[in-house]
Amino acid sequence: MMIVMKPTATEEEIQGVIDRIQSVGARAHPSRGDEVTVIGAIGDREHVARLELEGTPGVERVVPILKPYKLSSTQFKHGERTVLDIAGRKIGGQSFALIAGPCTVESREQTLETARVVRDAGATLFRGGAYKPRTSPYAFQGLGWDGLDLLVTAGRESGLPVVTEVMAVDQVQRMAKAADILQVGARNMQNFDLLRELGKVDRPVLLKRGLSSTIEEWLAAAEYVVAQGNQQVILCERGIRTFESATRNTLDLSAVAVIRERSHLPVIVDPSHGTGQRRYVAPMAWAARAAGAHGLLIEVHPDPDQALSDADQSLSFDQFAALMRQLAAVPGSTAAG
Ligand code: PEP
Ligand code: MN
């Protein structure tokens, strides 16, 4: 249930509604916009309905939300969009974020060099996996906490905020202290315990779309984080499984348009995992920007063919720099917010 307050509602009236929602055991999530305040009431629908909040002083109207995502929905923010500020780098709104770096942190030299090069080419954030969700248990699993230390060092040295994947509940607190953005990989999109734990920390969460997830399931996964109190979620389209085998996944760029319609959260695109082939990364990156994505996630490696994971899709330094130059010529459609 969404309670839309009148533009003239006073602070006491807003608090009065919050108190009444809480009095029936439901949770109240106020969102204070420039014009109006909207209060999301999350809990037993019947209990909240019985409060008969229509007619309460300061209340404009009460809107039921039938979707499994509520606080993440466009309705909740009343047309306003979430813009995150990560150490001065904006994600969402009219800005275009470029997250680049290796699939996996492999060594000190590889990590520091890549961070410097992508920064000089114009990347706004640096990524690298310390814990890797590999399909085979015999594949390289990442350097773990040592890898995270290297990533943080590279971030500090290059001046770029860092993004890394968190795979388990017991990693959340420690990773939240070190990394600027915590990534939830496609394979963990519906790890609800992990999502709930991430909802309790004050760190942005980059939530990748599950391999076979619908957009509705993806938004419902975001809702797990937001409902716990952490509103800082970035959605990332990274391709889904289809019958098509020419590419590693099928990059669903229409998801960008759908998310922008249904949610106030920023949405970025990962054409590296989306295609799995480095020669397709640039065209899909241009397309993502033109489609209105709020940014990109691109894998880059000093010697792509030798990368310990995702070699086929990693760009060389030169390829990444060329892509950055080309992107500048592609009009983004984030002007719409
Ligand atoms: C990654 O970003 O390296 C990764 C493992 O991504 P995904 O979860 O989308 O497969
Ligand atoms: Mn990867």
CSV table of C-alpha atoms and ligand atoms in Angstrom, one decimal:
chain,number,residue,atom,x,y,z
A,1,MET,CA,0.0,0.0,0.0
A,2,MET,CA,1.3,3.4,-0.9
A,3,ILE,CA,0.1,6.5,1.0
A,4,VAL,CA,0.5,9.7,-1.0
A,5,MET,CA,0.5,12.7,1.2
A,6,LYS,CA,-0.8,16.1,0.2
A,7,PRO,CA,1.8,18.7,-0.9
A,8,THR,CA,0.6,20.7,2.1
A,9,ALA,CA,1.0,17.8,4.6
A,10,THR,CA,2.8,18.8,7.8
A,11,GLU,CA,5.5,16.9,9.5
A,12,GLU,CA,3.1,15.9,12.3
A,13,GLU,CA,0.6,14.6,9.8
A,14,ILE,CA,3.3,12.5,8.1
A,15,GLN,CA,4.5,11.2,11.4
A,16,GLY,CA,0.9,10.5,12.4
A,17,VAL,CA,0.4,8.2,9.4
A,18,ILE,CA,3.8,6.5,10.0
A,19,ASP,CA,2.7,5.8,13.7
A,20,ARG,CA,-0.6,4.3,12.6
A,21,ILE,CA,1.0,2.0,10.0
A,22,GLN,CA,3.4,0.8,12.7
A,23,SER,CA,0.6,0.4,15.2
A,24,VAL,CA,-0.7,-2.6,13.2
A,25,GLY,CA,2.8,-4.2,12.9
A,26,ALA,CA,3.5,-3.0,9.4
A,27,ARG,CA,6.6,-1.2,8.3
A,28,ALA,CA,6.5,2.4,7.1
A,29,HIS,CA,9.0,3.6,4.4
A,30,PRO,CA,8.6,7.3,3.8
A,31,SER,CA,10.1,8.8,0.7
A,32,ARG,CA,10.3,12.6,0.8
A,33,GLY,CA,10.3,14.1,-2.6
A,34,ASP,CA,10.6,17.7,-3.6
A,35,GLU,CA,6.8,18.1,-4.0
A,36,VAL,CA,5.2,15.3,-2.0
A,37,THR,CA,6.0,12.6,0.5
A,38,VAL,CA,4.9,9.1,-0.2
A,39,ILE,CA,4.8,6.5,2.5
A,40,GLY,CA,5.1,2.8,1.6
A,41,ALA,CA,3.3,0.5,4.0
A,42,ILE,CA,4.7,-3.0,3.9
A,43,GLY,CA,2.9,-5.6,5.9
A,44,ASP,CA,-0.4,-7.4,6.1
A,45,ARG,CA,-2.6,-5.8,3.5
A,46,GLU,CA,-5.8,-6.4,5.5
A,47,HIS,CA,-4.4,-4.8,8.6
A,48,VAL,CA,-3.3,-1.7,6.7
A,49,ALA,CA,-6.6,-1.5,4.8
A,50,ARG,CA,-8.5,-1.6,8.1
A,51,LEU,CA,-6.7,1.6,9.2
A,52,GLU,CA,-8.8,3.5,6.5
A,53,LEU,CA,-6.1,6.0,6.0
A,54,GLU,CA,-8.1,7.8,3.3
A,55,GLY,CA,-9.5,10.9,5.0
A,56,THR,CA,-6.7,11.0,7.6
A,57,PRO,CA,-5.4,14.6,7.9
A,58,GLY,CA,-2.7,15.2,5.2
A,59,VAL,CA,-3.4,12.2,3.2
A,60,GLU,CA,-4.1,12.8,-0.5
A,61,ARG,CA,-4.9,9.1,-1.5
A,62,VAL,CA,-4.1,5.5,-0.8
A,63,VAL,CA,-2.8,3.4,-3.7
A,64,PRO,CA,-2.6,-0.4,-3.6
A,65,ILE,CA,0.4,-1.9,-5.3
A,66,LEU,CA,-0.1,-5.3,-6.6
A,67,LYS,CA,3.4,-6.1,-7.9
A,68,PRO,CA,5.9,-8.1,-5.8
A,69,TYR,CA,8.2,-5.1,-5.8
A,70,LYS,CA,6.8,-1.9,-4.2
A,71,LEU,CA,9.5,0.3,-2.8
A,72,SER,CA,11.6,-0.3,-6.0
A,73,SER,CA,8.7,0.7,-8.2
A,74,THR,CA,8.4,4.0,-10.2
A,75,GLN,CA,5.1,4.6,-8.3
A,76,PHE,CA,6.9,4.8,-5.0
A,77,LYS,CA,9.1,7.7,-6.0
A,78,HIS,CA,6.4,9.5,-7.8
A,79,GLY,CA,8.5,10.0,-10.9
A,80,GLU,CA,11.7,10.8,-9.1
A,81,ARG,CA,14.7,8.6,-9.9
A,82,THR,CA,17.4,7.2,-7.6
A,83,VAL,CA,20.8,8.7,-8.2
A,84,LEU,CA,23.6,7.2,-6.2
A,85,ASP,CA,26.8,9.0,-5.2
A,86,ILE,CA,29.7,6.7,-4.9
A,87,ALA,CA,32.7,8.7,-3.6
A,88,GLY,CA,31.7,11.5,-6.0
A,89,ARG,CA,30.8,9.3,-8.9
A,90,LYS,CA,27.1,9.4,-9.8
A,91,ILE,CA,25.1,6.4,-10.9
A,92,GLY,CA,21.6,7.1,-12.2
A,93,GLY,CA,19.9,10.2,-13.4
A,94,GLN,CA,21.6,11.8,-16.3
A,95,SER,CA,25.1,10.5,-15.6
A,96,PHE,CA,26.7,7.6,-17.4
A,97,ALA,CA,28.9,5.4,-15.3
A,98,LEU,CA,31.7,3.2,-16.6
A,99,ILE,CA,32.7,0.3,-14.5
A,100,ALA,CA,35.7,-1.5,-15.9
A,101,GLY,CA,38.4,-4.0,-14.8
A,102,PRO,CA,39.3,-7.6,-15.0
A,103,CYS,CA,36.9,-10.4,-14.4
A,104,THR,CA,39.2,-11.7,-11.6
A,105,VAL,CA,42.0,-10.1,-9.5
A,106,GLU,CA,44.9,-12.3,-10.5
A,107,SER,CA,48.0,-10.5,-9.3
A,108,ARG,CA,49.2,-7.2,-7.9
A,109,GLU,CA,50.7,-6.1,-11.2
A,110,GLN,CA,47.7,-7.0,-13.4
A,111,THR,CA,45.3,-5.2,-11.0
A,112,LEU,CA,47.2,-2.0,-10.5
A,113,GLU,CA,48.1,-1.7,-14.1
A,114,THR,CA,44.5,-2.3,-15.3
A,115,ALA,CA,43.1,0.3,-12.8
A,116,ARG,CA,45.5,2.9,-14.0
A,117,VAL,CA,44.8,2.3,-17.7
A,118,VAL,CA,41.0,2.2,-17.4
A,119,ARG,CA,41.1,5.4,-15.3
A,120,ASP,CA,43.2,7.2,-17.9
A,121,ALA,CA,40.7,6.0,-20.6
A,122,GLY,CA,37.8,7.5,-18.7
A,123,ALA,CA,36.4,4.7,-16.5
A,124,THR,CA,34.6,6.0,-13.4
A,125,LEU,CA,34.8,2.9,-11.2
A,126,PHE,CA,37.1,-0.1,-11.1
A,127,ARG,CA,35.9,-3.8,-10.8
A,128,GLY,CA,37.6,-7.1,-10.1
A,129,GLY,CA,36.5,-10.4,-8.6
A,130,ALA,CA,38.1,-11.7,-5.4
A,131,TYR,CA,35.7,-14.5,-4.8
A,132,LYS,CA,34.5,-16.0,-8.1
A,133,PRO,CA,31.4,-18.1,-8.8
A,134,ARG,CA,32.8,-20.6,-11.3
A,135,THR,CA,30.8,-23.2,-13.0
A,136,SER,CA,33.4,-25.8,-12.4
A,137,PRO,CA,34.8,-26.4,-8.9
A,138,TYR,CA,38.2,-27.1,-10.5
A,139,ALA,CA,38.4,-23.7,-12.2
A,140,PHE,CA,40.3,-20.8,-10.6
A,141,GLN,CA,38.1,-19.6,-7.7
A,142,GLY,CA,39.8,-16.2,-7.1
A,143,LEU,CA,42.4,-15.0,-4.6
A,144,GLY,CA,39.8,-14.4,-1.8
A,145,TRP,CA,40.6,-11.8,0.8
A,146,ASP,CA,44.1,-11.3,-0.6
A,147,GLY,CA,42.4,-10.4,-3.9
A,148,LEU,CA,40.2,-7.9,-2.1
A,149,ASP,CA,43.2,-6.2,-0.6
A,150,LEU,CA,44.8,-5.9,-4.0
A,151,LEU,CA,41.6,-4.5,-5.4
A,152,VAL,CA,41.4,-1.9,-2.6
A,153,THR,CA,45.0,-0.9,-3.2
A,154,ALA,CA,44.4,-0.5,-6.9
A,155,GLY,CA,41.4,1.6,-6.2
A,156,ARG,CA,43.2,3.8,-3.8
A,157,GLU,CA,46.2,4.2,-6.1
A,158,SER,CA,44.0,5.0,-9.1
A,159,GLY,CA,41.5,7.1,-7.2
A,160,LEU,CA,38.6,4.9,-8.5
A,161,PRO,CA,35.9,3.5,-6.2
A,162,VAL,CA,35.9,-0.3,-6.4
A,163,VAL,CA,33.3,-3.0,-7.1
A,164,THR,CA,33.6,-6.6,-6.2
A,165,GLU,CA,31.3,-9.6,-5.9
A,166,VAL,CA,30.1,-10.9,-2.5
A,167,MET,CA,29.1,-14.5,-2.6
A,168,ALA,CA,28.0,-15.4,0.9
A,169,VAL,CA,26.3,-13.9,3.9
A,170,ASP,CA,29.3,-14.2,6.1
A,171,GLN,CA,31.4,-12.1,3.7
A,172,VAL,CA,29.0,-9.1,3.7
A,173,GLN,CA,30.2,-7.1,6.7
A,174,ARG,CA,33.9,-7.4,5.9
A,175,MET,CA,33.4,-6.6,2.2
A,176,ALA,CA,31.2,-3.7,3.0
A,177,LYS,CA,34.1,-2.1,4.9
A,178,ALA,CA,36.5,-2.5,2.0
A,179,ALA,CA,34.6,-2.1,-1.3
A,180,ASP,CA,32.5,0.8,-2.5
A,181,ILE,CA,29.9,-1.3,-4.3
A,182,LEU,CA,29.0,-4.9,-3.6
A,183,GLN,CA,28.1,-7.0,-6.6
A,184,VAL,CA,25.6,-9.8,-6.4
A,185,GLY,CA,26.3,-12.2,-9.3
A,186,ALA,CA,23.7,-13.7,-11.6
A,187,ARG,CA,24.0,-17.0,-9.9
A,188,ASN,CA,23.1,-15.5,-6.5
A,189,MET,CA,20.3,-13.2,-7.7
A,190,GLN,CA,17.8,-15.2,-5.7
A,191,ASN,CA,19.9,-16.0,-2.7
A,192,PHE,CA,17.4,-14.3,-0.4
A,193,ASP,CA,19.5,-14.6,2.8
A,194,LEU,CA,22.3,-12.8,1.0
A,195,LEU,CA,20.0,-10.1,-0.3
A,196,ARG,CA,18.5,-9.5,3.1
A,197,GLU,CA,22.0,-9.2,4.7
A,198,LEU,CA,22.9,-6.7,2.0
A,199,GLY,CA,19.8,-4.7,2.9
A,200,LYS,CA,21.3,-4.1,6.3
A,201,VAL,CA,24.5,-2.5,5.2
A,202,ASP,CA,25.1,1.1,4.1
A,203,ARG,CA,26.8,0.2,0.7
A,204,PRO,CA,25.4,0.3,-2.8
A,205,VAL,CA,24.5,-3.1,-4.2
A,206,LEU,CA,25.0,-4.0,-7.9
A,207,LEU,CA,22.4,-6.7,-8.6
A,208,LYS,CA,22.9,-8.7,-11.7
A,209,ARG,CA,20.0,-10.3,-13.4
A,210,GLY,CA,19.8,-14.0,-12.9
A,211,LEU,CA,20.6,-16.3,-15.8
A,212,SER,CA,17.0,-17.3,-16.3
A,213,SER,CA,15.1,-14.7,-14.4
A,214,THR,CA,12.2,-12.6,-15.5
A,215,ILE,CA,12.4,-8.8,-15.0
A,216,GLU,CA,9.7,-9.2,-12.4
A,217,GLU,CA,11.8,-11.7,-10.4
A,218,TRP,CA,14.8,-9.4,-10.8
A,219,LEU,CA,12.9,-6.5,-9.3
A,220,ALA,CA,11.5,-8.6,-6.6
A,221,ALA,CA,15.1,-9.6,-5.7
A,222,ALA,CA,16.0,-5.9,-5.5
A,223,GLU,CA,13.0,-5.4,-3.2
A,224,TYR,CA,14.6,-7.8,-0.7
A,225,VAL,CA,17.5,-5.4,-0.3
A,226,VAL,CA,15.4,-2.2,-0.4
A,227,ALA,CA,12.8,-3.6,2.1
A,228,GLN,CA,15.5,-4.1,4.7
A,229,GLY,CA,16.4,-0.4,4.5
A,230,ASN,CA,19.2,-0.2,1.9
A,231,GLN,CA,17.8,1.8,-1.0
A,232,GLN,CA,21.1,1.9,-2.9
A,233,VAL,CA,20.5,-0.7,-5.6
A,234,ILE,CA,21.8,-0.7,-9.1
A,235,LEU,CA,20.4,-3.2,-11.5
A,236,CYS,CA,22.6,-4.8,-14.1
A,237,GLU,CA,21.4,-6.6,-17.3
A,238,ARG,CA,24.0,-9.2,-18.1
A,239,GLY,CA,22.2,-11.4,-20.6
A,240,ILE,CA,19.9,-14.3,-20.1
A,241,ARG,CA,19.8,-17.9,-21.2
A,242,THR,CA,17.9,-18.6,-24.4
A,243,PHE,CA,18.1,-21.2,-27.2
A,244,GLU,CA,20.6,-19.0,-29.0
A,245,SER,CA,24.1,-20.4,-28.9
A,246,ALA,CA,26.0,-17.9,-31.1
A,247,THR,CA,26.6,-15.7,-28.0
A,248,ARG,CA,27.3,-16.8,-24.5
A,249,ASN,CA,24.0,-15.3,-23.3
A,250,THR,CA,21.3,-13.2,-25.0
A,251,LEU,CA,21.7,-9.6,-24.0
A,252,ASP,CA,18.2,-8.4,-23.3
A,253,LEU,CA,18.5,-4.7,-24.0
A,254,SER,CA,14.7,-4.3,-23.9
A,255,ALA,CA,15.1,-4.8,-20.2
A,256,VAL,CA,16.6,-1.4,-20.0
A,257,ALA,CA,13.5,0.2,-21.3
A,258,VAL,CA,11.3,-1.9,-19.1
A,259,ILE,CA,13.2,-1.3,-16.0
A,260,ARG,CA,13.2,2.5,-16.6
A,261,GLU,CA,9.5,2.3,-16.9
A,262,ARG,CA,8.9,0.2,-13.8
A,263,SER,CA,11.6,1.2,-11.4
A,264,HIS,CA,13.3,4.3,-10.1
A,265,LEU,CA,16.5,2.4,-9.6
A,266,PRO,CA,19.4,2.9,-12.0
A,267,VAL,CA,20.0,0.2,-14.6
A,268,ILE,CA,23.4,-0.6,-16.3
A,269,VAL,CA,24.4,-3.1,-18.9
A,270,ASP,CA,27.2,-5.7,-19.0
A,271,PRO,CA,27.9,-6.5,-22.6
A,272,SER,CA,30.9,-8.6,-21.7
A,273,HIS,CA,29.0,-11.4,-20.0
A,274,GLY,CA,26.0,-10.5,-22.2
A,275,THR,CA,27.8,-11.6,-25.4
A,276,GLY,CA,30.8,-13.6,-24.2
A,277,GLN,CA,32.8,-12.5,-27.2
A,278,ARG,CA,35.0,-9.5,-27.2
A,279,ARG,CA,34.2,-8.4,-30.8
A,280,TYR,CA,30.5,-8.0,-29.8
A,281,VAL,CA,31.2,-5.9,-26.7
A,282,ALA,CA,31.5,-2.5,-28.4
A,283,PRO,CA,28.4,-2.7,-30.6
A,284,MET,CA,26.3,-3.8,-27.6
A,285,ALA,CA,27.9,-1.1,-25.4
A,286,TRP,CA,26.8,1.6,-27.9
A,287,ALA,CA,23.4,0.1,-28.1
A,288,ALA,CA,23.0,0.0,-24.3
A,289,ARG,CA,23.9,3.7,-24.1
A,290,ALA,CA,21.5,4.6,-26.8
A,291,ALA,CA,18.8,2.5,-25.1
A,292,GLY,CA,19.0,4.6,-22.0
A,293,ALA,CA,21.3,2.6,-19.7
A,294,HIS,CA,22.8,4.5,-16.8
A,295,GLY,CA,26.2,2.9,-17.4
A,296,LEU,CA,28.2,-0.1,-18.5
A,297,LEU,CA,30.2,-2.8,-16.9
A,298,ILE,CA,33.1,-4.0,-19.1
A,299,GLU,CA,35.8,-6.6,-18.5
A,300,VAL,CA,39.4,-5.5,-19.4
A,301,HIS,CA,42.6,-7.4,-19.1
A,302,PRO,CA,46.3,-6.6,-19.9
A,303,ASP,CA,46.6,-9.8,-21.9
A,304,PRO,CA,43.0,-11.0,-22.5
A,305,ASP,CA,43.8,-14.4,-24.0
A,306,GLN,CA,45.8,-15.3,-20.9
A,307,ALA,CA,43.0,-14.1,-18.4
A,308,LEU,CA,42.3,-16.8,-15.8
A,309,SER,CA,38.6,-16.3,-16.3
A,310,ASP,CA,36.4,-14.9,-19.0
A,311,ALA,CA,39.3,-14.6,-21.5
A,312,ASP,CA,37.1,-14.6,-24.6
A,313,GLN,CA,35.1,-11.6,-23.6
A,314,SER,CA,37.8,-9.4,-22.0
A,315,LEU,CA,39.0,-6.3,-23.9
A,316,SER,CA,42.6,-5.4,-24.3
A,317,PHE,CA,43.7,-1.9,-23.1
A,318,ASP,CA,43.6,-0.6,-26.7
A,319,GLN,CA,40.2,-2.0,-27.4
A,320,PHE,CA,38.9,-0.5,-24.2
A,321,ALA,CA,40.3,3.0,-25.0
A,322,ALA,CA,38.9,2.8,-28.5
A,323,LEU,CA,35.5,1.9,-27.0
A,324,MET,CA,35.6,4.8,-24.7
A,325,ARG,CA,36.3,7.2,-27.6
A,326,GLN,CA,33.5,5.8,-29.7
A,327,LEU,CA,31.0,5.9,-26.8
A,328,ALA,CA,31.5,9.7,-26.5
A,329,ALA,CA,29.9,9.9,-30.0
A,330,VAL,CA,26.8,7.9,-29.0
A,331,PRO,CA,24.0,10.0,-27.7
A,332,GLY,CA,22.8,8.6,-24.4
A,333,SER,CA,19.1,8.8,-23.7
A,334,THR,CA,19.6,9.2,-19.9
A,335,ALA,CA,18.6,12.8,-20.5
A,336,ALA,CA,15.1,11.6,-19.6
A,337,GLY,CA,16.4,10.8,-16.1
B,1,PEP,C1,31.4,-11.2,-13.2
B,1,PEP,O1,30.9,-10.0,-13.2
B,1,PEP,O2,32.5,-11.5,-13.4
B,1,PEP,C2,30.4,-12.3,-13.1
B,1,PEP,C3,30.7,-13.5,-12.6
B,1,PEP,O3,29.2,-12.0,-13.6
B,1,PEP,P1,27.8,-12.8,-13.7
B,1,PEP,O4,27.3,-13.0,-12.3
B,1,PEP,O5,26.9,-11.8,-14.5
B,1,PEP,O6,28.0,-14.1,-14.5
B,2,MN,MN,33.5,-12.3,-15.5
